[in-house]
Tab-separated table of C-alpha atoms in Angstrom:
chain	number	residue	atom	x	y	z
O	1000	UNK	CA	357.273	146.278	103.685
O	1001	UNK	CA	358.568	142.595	103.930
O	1002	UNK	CA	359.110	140.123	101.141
O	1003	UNK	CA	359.032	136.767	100.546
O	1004	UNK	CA	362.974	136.627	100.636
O	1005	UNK	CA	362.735	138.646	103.837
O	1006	UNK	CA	360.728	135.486	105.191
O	1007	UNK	CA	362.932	132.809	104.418
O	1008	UNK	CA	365.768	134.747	105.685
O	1009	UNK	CA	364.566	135.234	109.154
O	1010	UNK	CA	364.342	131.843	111.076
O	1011	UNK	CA	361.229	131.800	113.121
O	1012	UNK	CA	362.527	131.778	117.196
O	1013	UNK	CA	359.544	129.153	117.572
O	1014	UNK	CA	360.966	126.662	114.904
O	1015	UNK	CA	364.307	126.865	116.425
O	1016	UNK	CA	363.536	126.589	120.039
O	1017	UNK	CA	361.468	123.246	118.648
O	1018	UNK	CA	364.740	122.104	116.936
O	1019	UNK	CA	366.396	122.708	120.269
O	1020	UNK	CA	363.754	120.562	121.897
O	1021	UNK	CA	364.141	117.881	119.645
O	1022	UNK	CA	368.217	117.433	120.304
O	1023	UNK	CA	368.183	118.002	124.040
O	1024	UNK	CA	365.186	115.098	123.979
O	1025	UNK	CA	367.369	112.743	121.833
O	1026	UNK	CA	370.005	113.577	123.842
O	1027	UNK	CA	368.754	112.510	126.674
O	1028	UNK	CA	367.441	109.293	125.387
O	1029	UNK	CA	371.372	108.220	124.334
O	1030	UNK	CA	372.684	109.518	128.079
O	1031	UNK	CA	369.729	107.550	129.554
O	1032	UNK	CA	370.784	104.619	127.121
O	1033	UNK	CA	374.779	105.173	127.730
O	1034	UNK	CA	374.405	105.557	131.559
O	1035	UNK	CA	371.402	102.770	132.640
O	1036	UNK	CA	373.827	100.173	130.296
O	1037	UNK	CA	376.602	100.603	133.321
O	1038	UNK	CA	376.201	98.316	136.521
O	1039	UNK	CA	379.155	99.006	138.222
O	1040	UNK	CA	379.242	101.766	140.031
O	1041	UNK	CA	383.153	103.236	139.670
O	1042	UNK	CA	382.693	102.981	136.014
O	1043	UNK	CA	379.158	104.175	135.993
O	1044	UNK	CA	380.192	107.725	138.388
O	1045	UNK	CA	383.081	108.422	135.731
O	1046	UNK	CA	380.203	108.040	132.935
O	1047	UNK	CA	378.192	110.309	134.526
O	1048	UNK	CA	380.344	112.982	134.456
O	1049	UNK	CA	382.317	112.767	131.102
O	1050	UNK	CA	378.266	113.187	129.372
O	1051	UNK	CA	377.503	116.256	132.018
O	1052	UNK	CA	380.822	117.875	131.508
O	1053	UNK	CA	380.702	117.588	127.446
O	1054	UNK	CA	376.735	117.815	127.272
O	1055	UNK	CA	376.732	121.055	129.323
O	1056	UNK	CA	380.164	122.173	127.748
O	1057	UNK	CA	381.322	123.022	131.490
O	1058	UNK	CA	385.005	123.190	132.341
O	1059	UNK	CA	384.549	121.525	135.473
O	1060	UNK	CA	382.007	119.708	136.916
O	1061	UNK	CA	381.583	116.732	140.652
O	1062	UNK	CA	379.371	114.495	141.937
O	1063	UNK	CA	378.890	114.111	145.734
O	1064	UNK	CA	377.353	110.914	147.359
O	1065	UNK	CA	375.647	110.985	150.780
O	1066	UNK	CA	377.311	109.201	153.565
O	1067	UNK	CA	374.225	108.102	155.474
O	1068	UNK	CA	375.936	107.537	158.490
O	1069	UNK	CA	378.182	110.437	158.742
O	1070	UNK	CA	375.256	112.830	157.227
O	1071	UNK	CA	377.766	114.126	154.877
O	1072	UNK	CA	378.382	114.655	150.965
O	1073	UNK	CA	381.793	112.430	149.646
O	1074	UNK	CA	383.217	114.246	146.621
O	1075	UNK	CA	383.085	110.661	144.256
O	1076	UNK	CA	384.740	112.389	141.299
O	1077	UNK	CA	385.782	115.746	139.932
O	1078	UNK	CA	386.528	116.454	136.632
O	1079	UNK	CA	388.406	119.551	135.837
O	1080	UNK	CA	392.050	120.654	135.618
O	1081	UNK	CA	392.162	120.890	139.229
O	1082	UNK	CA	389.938	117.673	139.676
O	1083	UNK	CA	392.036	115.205	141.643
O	1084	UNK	CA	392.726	118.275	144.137
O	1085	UNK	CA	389.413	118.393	144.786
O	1086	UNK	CA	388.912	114.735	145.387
O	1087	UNK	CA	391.258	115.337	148.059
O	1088	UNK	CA	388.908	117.362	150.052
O	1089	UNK	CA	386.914	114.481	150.235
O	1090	UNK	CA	384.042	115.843	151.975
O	1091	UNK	CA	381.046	117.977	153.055
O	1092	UNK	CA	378.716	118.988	155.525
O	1093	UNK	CA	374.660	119.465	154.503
O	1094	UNK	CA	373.693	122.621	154.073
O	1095	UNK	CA	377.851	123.604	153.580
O	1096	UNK	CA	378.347	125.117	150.438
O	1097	UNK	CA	376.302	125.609	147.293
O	1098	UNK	CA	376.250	121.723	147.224
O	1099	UNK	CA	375.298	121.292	150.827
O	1100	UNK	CA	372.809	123.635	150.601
O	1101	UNK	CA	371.580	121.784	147.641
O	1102	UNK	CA	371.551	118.275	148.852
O	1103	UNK	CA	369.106	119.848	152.216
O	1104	UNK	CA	366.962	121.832	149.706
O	1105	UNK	CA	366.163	119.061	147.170
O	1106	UNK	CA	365.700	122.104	144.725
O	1107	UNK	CA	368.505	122.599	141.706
O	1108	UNK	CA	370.060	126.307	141.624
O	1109	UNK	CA	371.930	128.518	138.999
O	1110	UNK	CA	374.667	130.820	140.022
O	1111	UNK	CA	375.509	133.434	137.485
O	1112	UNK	CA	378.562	134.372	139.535
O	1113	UNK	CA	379.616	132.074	142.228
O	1114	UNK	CA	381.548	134.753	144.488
O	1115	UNK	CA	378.336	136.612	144.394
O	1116	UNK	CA	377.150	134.137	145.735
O	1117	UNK	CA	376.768	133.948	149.890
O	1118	UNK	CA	377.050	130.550	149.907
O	1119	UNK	CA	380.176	129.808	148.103
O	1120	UNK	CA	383.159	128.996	149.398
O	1121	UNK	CA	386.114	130.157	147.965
O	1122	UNK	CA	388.695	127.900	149.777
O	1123	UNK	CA	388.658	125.376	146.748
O	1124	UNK	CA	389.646	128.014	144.320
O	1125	UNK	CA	392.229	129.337	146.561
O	1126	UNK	CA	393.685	125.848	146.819
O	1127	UNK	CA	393.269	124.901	143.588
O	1128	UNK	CA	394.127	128.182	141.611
O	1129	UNK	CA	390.583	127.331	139.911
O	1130	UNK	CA	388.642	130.605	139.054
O	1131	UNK	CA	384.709	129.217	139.813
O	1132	UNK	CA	381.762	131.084	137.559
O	1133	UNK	CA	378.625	130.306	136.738
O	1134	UNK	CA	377.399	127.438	138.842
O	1135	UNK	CA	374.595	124.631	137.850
O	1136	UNK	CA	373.723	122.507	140.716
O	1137	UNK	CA	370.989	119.900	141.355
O	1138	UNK	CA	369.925	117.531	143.995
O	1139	UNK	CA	370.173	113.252	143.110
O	1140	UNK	CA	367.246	111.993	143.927
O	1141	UNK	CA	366.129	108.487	143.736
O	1142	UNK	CA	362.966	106.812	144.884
O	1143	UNK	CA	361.957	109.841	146.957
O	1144	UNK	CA	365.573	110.129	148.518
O	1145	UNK	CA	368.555	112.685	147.894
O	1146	UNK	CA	371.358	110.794	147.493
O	1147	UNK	CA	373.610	113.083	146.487
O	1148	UNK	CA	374.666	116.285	144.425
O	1149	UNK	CA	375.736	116.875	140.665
O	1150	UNK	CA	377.305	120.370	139.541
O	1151	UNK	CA	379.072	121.422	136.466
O	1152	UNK	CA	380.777	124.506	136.302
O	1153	UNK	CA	382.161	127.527	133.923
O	1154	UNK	CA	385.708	128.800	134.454
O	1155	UNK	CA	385.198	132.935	135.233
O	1156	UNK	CA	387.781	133.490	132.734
O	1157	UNK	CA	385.481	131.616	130.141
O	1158	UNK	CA	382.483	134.411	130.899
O	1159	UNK	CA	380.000	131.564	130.140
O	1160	UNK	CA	376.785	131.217	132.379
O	1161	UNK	CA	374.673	128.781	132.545
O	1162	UNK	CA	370.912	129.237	131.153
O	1163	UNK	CA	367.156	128.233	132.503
O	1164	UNK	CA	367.247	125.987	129.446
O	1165	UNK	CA	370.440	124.134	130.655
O	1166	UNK	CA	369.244	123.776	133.660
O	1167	UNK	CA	366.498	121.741	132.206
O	1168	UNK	CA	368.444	119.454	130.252
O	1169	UNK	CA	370.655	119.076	133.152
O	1170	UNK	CA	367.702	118.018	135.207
O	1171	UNK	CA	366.912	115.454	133.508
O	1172	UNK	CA	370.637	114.161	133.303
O	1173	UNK	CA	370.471	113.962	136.916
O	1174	UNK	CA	367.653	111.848	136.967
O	1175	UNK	CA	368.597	109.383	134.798
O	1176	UNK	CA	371.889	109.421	136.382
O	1177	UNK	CA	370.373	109.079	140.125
O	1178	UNK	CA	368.544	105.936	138.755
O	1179	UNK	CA	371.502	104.374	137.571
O	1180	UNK	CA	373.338	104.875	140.670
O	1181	UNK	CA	370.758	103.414	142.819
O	1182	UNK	CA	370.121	100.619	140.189
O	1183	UNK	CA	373.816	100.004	140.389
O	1184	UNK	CA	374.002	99.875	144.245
O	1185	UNK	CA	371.227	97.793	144.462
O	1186	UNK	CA	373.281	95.536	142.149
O	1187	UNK	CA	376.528	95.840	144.405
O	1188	UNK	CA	374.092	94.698	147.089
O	1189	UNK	CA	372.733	91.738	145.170
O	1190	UNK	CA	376.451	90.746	144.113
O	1191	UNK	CA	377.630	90.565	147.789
O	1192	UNK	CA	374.613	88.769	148.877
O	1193	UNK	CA	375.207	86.013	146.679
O	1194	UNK	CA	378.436	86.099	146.953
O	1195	UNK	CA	377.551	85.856	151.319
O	1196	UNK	CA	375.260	82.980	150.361
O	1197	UNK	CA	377.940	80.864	148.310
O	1198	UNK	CA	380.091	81.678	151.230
O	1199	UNK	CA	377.644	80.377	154.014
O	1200	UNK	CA	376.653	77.521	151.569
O	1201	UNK	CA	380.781	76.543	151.962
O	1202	UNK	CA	380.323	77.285	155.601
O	1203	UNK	CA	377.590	74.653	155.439
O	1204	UNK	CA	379.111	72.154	153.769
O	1205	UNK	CA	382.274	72.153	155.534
O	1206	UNK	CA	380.524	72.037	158.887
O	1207	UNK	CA	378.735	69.361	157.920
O	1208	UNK	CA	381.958	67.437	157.305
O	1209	UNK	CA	382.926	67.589	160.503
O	1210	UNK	CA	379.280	65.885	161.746
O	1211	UNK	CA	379.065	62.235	161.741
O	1212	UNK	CA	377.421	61.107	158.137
O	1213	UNK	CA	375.598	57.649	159.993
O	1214	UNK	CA	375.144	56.778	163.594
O	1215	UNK	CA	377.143	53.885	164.823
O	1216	UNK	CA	375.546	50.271	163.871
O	1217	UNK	CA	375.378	47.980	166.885
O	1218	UNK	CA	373.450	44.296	167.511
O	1219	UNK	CA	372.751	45.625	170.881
O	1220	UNK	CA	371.923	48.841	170.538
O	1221	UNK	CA	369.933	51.733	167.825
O	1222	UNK	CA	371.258	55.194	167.791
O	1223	UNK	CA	370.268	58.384	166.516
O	1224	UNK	CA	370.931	61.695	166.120
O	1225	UNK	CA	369.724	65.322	164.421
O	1226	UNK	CA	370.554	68.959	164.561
O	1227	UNK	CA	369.195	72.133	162.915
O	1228	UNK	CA	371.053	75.169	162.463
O	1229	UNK	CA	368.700	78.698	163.550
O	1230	UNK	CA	370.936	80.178	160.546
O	1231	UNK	CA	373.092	78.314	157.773
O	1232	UNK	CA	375.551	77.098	160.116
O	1233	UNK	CA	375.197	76.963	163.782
O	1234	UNK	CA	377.681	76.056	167.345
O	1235	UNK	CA	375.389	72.971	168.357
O	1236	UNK	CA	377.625	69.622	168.463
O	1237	UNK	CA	377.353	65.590	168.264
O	1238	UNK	CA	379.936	62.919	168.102
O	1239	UNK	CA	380.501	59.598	168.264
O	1240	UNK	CA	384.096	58.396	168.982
O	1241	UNK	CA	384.464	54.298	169.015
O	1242	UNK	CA	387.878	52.863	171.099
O	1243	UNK	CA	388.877	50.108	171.521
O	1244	UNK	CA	387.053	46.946	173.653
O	1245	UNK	CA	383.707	47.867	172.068
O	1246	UNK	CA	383.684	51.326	173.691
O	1247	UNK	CA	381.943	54.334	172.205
O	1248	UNK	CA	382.693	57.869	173.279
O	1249	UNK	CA	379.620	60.451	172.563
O	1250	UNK	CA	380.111	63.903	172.559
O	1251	UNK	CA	377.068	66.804	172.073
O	1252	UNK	CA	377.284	70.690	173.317
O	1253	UNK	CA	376.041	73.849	172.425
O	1254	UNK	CA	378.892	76.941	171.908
O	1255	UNK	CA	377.935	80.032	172.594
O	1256	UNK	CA	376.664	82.545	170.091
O	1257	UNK	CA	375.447	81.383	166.511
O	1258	UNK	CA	376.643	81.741	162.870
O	1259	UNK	CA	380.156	81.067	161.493
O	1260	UNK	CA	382.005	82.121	164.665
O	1261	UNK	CA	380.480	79.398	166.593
O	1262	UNK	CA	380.681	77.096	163.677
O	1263	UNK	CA	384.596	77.510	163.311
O	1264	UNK	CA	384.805	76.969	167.242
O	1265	UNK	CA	382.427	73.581	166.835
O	1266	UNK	CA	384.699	72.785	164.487
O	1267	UNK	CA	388.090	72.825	166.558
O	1268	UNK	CA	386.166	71.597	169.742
O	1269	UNK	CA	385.164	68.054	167.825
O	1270	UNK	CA	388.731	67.933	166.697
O	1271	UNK	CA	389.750	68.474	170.391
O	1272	UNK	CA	387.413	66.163	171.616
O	1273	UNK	CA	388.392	63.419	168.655
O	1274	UNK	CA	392.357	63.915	169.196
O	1275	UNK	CA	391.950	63.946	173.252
O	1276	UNK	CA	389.863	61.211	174.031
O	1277	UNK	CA	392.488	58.664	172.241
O	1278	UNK	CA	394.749	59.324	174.489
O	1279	UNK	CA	392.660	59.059	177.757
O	1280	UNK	CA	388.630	58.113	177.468
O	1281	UNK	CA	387.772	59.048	181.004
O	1282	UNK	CA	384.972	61.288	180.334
O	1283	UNK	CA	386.195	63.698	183.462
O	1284	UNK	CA	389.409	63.739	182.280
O	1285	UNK	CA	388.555	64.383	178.649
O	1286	UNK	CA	386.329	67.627	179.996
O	1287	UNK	CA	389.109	69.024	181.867
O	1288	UNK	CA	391.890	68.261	178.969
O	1289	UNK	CA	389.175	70.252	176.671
O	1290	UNK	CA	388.318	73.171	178.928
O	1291	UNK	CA	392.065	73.901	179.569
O	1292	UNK	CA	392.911	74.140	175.370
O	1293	UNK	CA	389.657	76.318	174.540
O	1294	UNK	CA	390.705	78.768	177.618
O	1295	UNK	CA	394.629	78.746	176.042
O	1296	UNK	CA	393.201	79.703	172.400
O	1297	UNK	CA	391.351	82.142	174.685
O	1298	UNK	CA	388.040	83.467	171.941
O	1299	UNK	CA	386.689	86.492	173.066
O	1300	UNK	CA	383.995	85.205	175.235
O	1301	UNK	CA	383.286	81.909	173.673
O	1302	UNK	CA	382.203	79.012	175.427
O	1303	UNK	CA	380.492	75.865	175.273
O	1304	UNK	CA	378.494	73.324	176.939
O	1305	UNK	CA	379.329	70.043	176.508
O	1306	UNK	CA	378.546	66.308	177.488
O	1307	UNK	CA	381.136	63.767	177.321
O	1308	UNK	CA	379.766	60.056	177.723
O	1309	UNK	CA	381.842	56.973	177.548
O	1310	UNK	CA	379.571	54.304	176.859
O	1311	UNK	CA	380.671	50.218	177.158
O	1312	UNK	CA	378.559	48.253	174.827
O	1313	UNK	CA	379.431	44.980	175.867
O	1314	UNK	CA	378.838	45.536	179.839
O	1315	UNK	CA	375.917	48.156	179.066
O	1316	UNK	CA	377.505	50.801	181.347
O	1317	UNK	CA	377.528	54.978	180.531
O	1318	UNK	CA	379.789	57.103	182.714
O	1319	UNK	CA	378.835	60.814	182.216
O	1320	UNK	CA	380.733	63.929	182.758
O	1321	UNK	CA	379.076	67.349	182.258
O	1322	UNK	CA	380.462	70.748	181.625
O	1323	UNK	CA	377.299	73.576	182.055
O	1324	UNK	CA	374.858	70.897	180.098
O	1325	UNK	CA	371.538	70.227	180.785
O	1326	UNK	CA	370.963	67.047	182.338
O	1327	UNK	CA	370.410	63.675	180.156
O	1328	UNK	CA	366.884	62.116	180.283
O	1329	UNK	CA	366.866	58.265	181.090
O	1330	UNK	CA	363.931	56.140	179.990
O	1331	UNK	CA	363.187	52.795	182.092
O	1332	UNK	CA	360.244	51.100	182.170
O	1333	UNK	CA	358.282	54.109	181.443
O	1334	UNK	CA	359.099	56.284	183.675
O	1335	UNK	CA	361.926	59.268	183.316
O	1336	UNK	CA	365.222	60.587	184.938
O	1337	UNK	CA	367.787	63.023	184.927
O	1338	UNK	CA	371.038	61.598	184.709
O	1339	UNK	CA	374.346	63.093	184.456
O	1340	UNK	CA	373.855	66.815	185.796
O	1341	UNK	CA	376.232	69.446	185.632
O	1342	UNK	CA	379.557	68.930	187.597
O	1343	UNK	CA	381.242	72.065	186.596
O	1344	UNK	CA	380.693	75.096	184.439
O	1345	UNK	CA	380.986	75.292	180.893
O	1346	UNK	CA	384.462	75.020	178.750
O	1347	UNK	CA	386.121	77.695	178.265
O	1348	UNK	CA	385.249	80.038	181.295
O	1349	UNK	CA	387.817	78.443	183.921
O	1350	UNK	CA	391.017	76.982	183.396
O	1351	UNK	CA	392.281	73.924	185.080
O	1352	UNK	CA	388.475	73.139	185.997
O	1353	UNK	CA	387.896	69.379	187.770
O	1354	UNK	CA	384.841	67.734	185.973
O	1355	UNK	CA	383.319	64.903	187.969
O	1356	UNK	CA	381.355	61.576	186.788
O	1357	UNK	CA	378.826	59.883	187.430
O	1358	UNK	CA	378.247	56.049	186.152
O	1359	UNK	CA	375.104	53.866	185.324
O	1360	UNK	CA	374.536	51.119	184.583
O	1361	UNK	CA	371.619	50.307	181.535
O	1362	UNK	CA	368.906	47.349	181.280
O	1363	UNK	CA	367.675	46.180	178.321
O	1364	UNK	CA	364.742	48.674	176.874
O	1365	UNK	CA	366.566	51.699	178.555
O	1366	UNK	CA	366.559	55.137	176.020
O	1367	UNK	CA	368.699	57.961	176.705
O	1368	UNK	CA	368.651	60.985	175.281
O	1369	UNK	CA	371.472	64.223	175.223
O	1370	UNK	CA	369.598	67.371	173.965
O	1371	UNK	CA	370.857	70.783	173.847
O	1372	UNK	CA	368.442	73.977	175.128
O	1373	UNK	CA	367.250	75.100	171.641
O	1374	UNK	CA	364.874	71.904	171.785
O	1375	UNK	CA	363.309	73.277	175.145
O	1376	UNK	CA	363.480	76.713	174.830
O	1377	UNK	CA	361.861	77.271	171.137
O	1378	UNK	CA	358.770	79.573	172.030
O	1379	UNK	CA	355.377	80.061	170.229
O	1380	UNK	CA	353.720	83.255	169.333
O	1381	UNK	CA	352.211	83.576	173.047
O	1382	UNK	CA	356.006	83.531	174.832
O	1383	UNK	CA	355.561	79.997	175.562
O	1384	UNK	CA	358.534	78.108	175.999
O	1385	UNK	CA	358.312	73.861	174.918
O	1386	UNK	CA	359.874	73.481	177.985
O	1387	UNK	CA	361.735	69.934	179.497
O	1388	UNK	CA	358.001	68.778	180.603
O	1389	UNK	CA	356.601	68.819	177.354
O	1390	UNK	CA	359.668	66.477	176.230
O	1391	UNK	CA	359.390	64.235	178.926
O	1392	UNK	CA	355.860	63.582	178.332
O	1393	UNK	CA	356.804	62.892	174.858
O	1394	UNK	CA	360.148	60.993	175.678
O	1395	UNK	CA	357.494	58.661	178.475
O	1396	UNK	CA	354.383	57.995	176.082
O	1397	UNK	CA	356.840	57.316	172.979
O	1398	UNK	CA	356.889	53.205	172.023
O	1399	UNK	CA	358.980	53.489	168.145
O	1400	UNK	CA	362.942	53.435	167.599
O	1401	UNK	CA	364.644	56.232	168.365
O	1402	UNK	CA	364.839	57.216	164.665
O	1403	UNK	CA	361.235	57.826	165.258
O	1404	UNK	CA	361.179	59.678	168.604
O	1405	UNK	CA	363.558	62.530	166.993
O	1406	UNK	CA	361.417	62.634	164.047
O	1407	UNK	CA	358.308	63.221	166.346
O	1408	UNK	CA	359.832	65.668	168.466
O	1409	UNK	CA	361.005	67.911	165.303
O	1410	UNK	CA	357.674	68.175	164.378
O	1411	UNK	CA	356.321	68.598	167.582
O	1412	UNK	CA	358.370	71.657	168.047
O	1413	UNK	CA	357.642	73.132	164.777
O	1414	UNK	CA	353.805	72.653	165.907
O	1415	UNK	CA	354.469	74.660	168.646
O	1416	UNK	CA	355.970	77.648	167.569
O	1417	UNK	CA	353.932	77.467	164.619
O	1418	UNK	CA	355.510	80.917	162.820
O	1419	UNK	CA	357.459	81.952	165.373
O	1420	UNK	CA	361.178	81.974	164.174
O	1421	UNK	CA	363.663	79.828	165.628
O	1422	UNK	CA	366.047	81.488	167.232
O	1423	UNK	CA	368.618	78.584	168.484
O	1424	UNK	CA	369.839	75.614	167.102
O	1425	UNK	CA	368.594	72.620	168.122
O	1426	UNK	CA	370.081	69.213	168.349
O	1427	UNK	CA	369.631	66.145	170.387
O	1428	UNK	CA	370.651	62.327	170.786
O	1429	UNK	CA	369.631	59.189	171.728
O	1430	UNK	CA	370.390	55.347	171.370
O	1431	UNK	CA	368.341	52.810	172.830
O	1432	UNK	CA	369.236	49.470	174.322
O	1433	UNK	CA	367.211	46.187	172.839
């Protein structure tokens, strides 16, 4: 017969379980707390596993990351007696291994005895003189996607294995600790965005250095000028040289490709141009000078276009050499023509290349204008290109300052392509005699 003392002296296996409850729950909540309170991710991994190896009391326990590209599972960290050695066999096919076959399952597993086990691989005991036991493994999942594996381990000599109700706290370490990770590599991410972002916005500024800040201020004469990068900085070119005897040198091109490369070559091409042209101003001499240092610095398969124009303000004459441009448009009296074609191919292709030139000579009301392709070949949503017959429509019918004309034709484009994205940049020039 039982007695009251008998009672109280008998916990009831409900009210402990309960208890048990209770700690693994606020246990949880602090590893939650600890590990979501860690952004970067070295720091955050070695978290991770100091909580699972003291939480689970394992002796040894790794986390593998999946290499998306390689399809594989990267040992991050290991931490055991033998954990450095095992960092050292970096890394793992899926489905190799318990934690290969873990990471294609998606479904945690607990190994009483690993070498009972027909997935286990002894090879890292035998290397390590570690004695593996009972094995808890589970898949890291986060937003829908394994992203890697977490185990912890019991020595054999230890004679410890690992419970159903371990496994559930585990479980739930995992997924707090998957979170984290993919909180912190979307943080990584966001860091080396902005940090590519300050970058470009240097990349920006310093190309816009190199670009003329005003257009050249003449009695005679109105210039203008205008470019627009497809990305933050772009290859398209303009420059205006003056010499001596009221001379003005004008340069514009397009180098090939987009983004910083071709920025850092638009860069070195103006200073070529700029440093050139004072010694000699013919335009077909200042081509070929040009042509034969970008083939010497030899960029892996960069070139430009480029227009070199030596215009005399006092006598109202332009000589024009070309290298692979499109043609300039010449306004008189309402009507339009191409001017200055292509004498050669573009700089950098052909060393030791003889540009030709052409000269004309300009009447008062005459507009030119130097263009590179992006302002013909922007598209709409229907393929469309703007195309050079669109411009010289526009370039004919327009009466206002040049100032005006580029301002109408940037619009004009955007019109056109409406939401189509702009895929080149797109730059042009033109001065107008009074």
């Amino acid at each position: 017969m039982s007695t009251h003392k008998d009672t109280l002296s008998s916990p009831d296996p409900r009210l402990a379980q309960l208890e048990q409850r209770v700690n693994q729950l606020e246990t949880c909540y602090k590893i939650t707390s600890l590990i979501n309170s860690e952004l970067n991710l070295a720091n955050l991994l070695d978290t991770i596993m100091n909580v699972a190896k003291k939480v689970m009391t394992a002796d040894a326990c790794s986390l593998l990351l999946v290499d998306e590209e390689t399809n594989e599972l990267v040992f991050q960290i290991a931490l055991s007696k033998v954990g450095e050695k095992i960092k050292t066999m970096t890394r793992l096919k899926i489905g190799e291994g318990i934690a290969g076959t873990v990471a294609r399952s998606g479904e945690p597993i607990i190994i009483k005895d690993a070498y009972q086990h027909p997935k286990f691989n002894p090879d890292f005991d035998k290397k390590t003189g570690f004695q593996t036991g009972s094995i808890l493994c589970s898949p890291l999942k986060a937003k829908g996607k394994i992203i890697g594996v977490c185990q912890v381990i019991h020595e054999k000599t230890r004679g410890k294995v690992f419970q159903p109700s371990d496994q559930e706290l585990f479980l739930l370490l995992c997924d707090s600790a998957a979170l984290a990770i993919h909180n912190a590599r979307m943080h990584l991410v966001l860091m080396e965005n902005q940090r590519m972002e300050k970058d470009m916005e240097f990349a920006q500024s310093v190309q816009e250095s190199f670009l003329p800040t005003s257009t050249p201020q003449h009695a005679h004469y109105t210039f203008a000028a205008q470019t627009h990068a497809a990305q933050v900085v772009g290859g398209d070119y303009y420059d205006f040289i003056p010499f001596e005897n009221e001379q003005l040198g004008i340069v514009l091109g397009d180098v090939s490709g987009k983004g910083v490369p071709a920025a850092l070559q638009m860069a070195r091409l103006m200073s070529d141009f700029r440093y050139i042209s004072q010694v000699d101003s013919e335009p077909q001499k200042v081509l070929t000078q040009v042509n034969n240092a970008l083939c010497e610095r030899s960029y892996r398969g960069m070139f430009t276009t480029a227009v070199f124009c030596l215009l005399d303000l006092k006598n109202r004459k332009l000589i024009v050499s070309n290298g692979g441009h499109l043609s300039l448009l010449l306004k008189r009296k309402n009507s339009i023509e191409e001017i200055g074609s292509a004498s050669g191919s573009p700089l950098g292709i052909l060393p030791n290349m003889q540009y030709s030139q052409e000269e004309h000579s300009l009447e008062s009301g005459d507009q030119i204008l130097v263009f590179t392709d992006g302002v013909t070949e922007p598209k709409n949503k229907q393929d469309e290109e703007f195309g050079l017959v669109r411009l010289k429509n526009m370039f004919e019918k327009h009466q206002g300052s040049p100032e005006e004309f580029l301002k109408n034709l940037e619009n004009s484009i955007k019109q056109f392509i409406g939401d189509a994205p702009q895929f080149d940049d797109l730059t042009s020039l033109t001065f107008k005699i009074k």
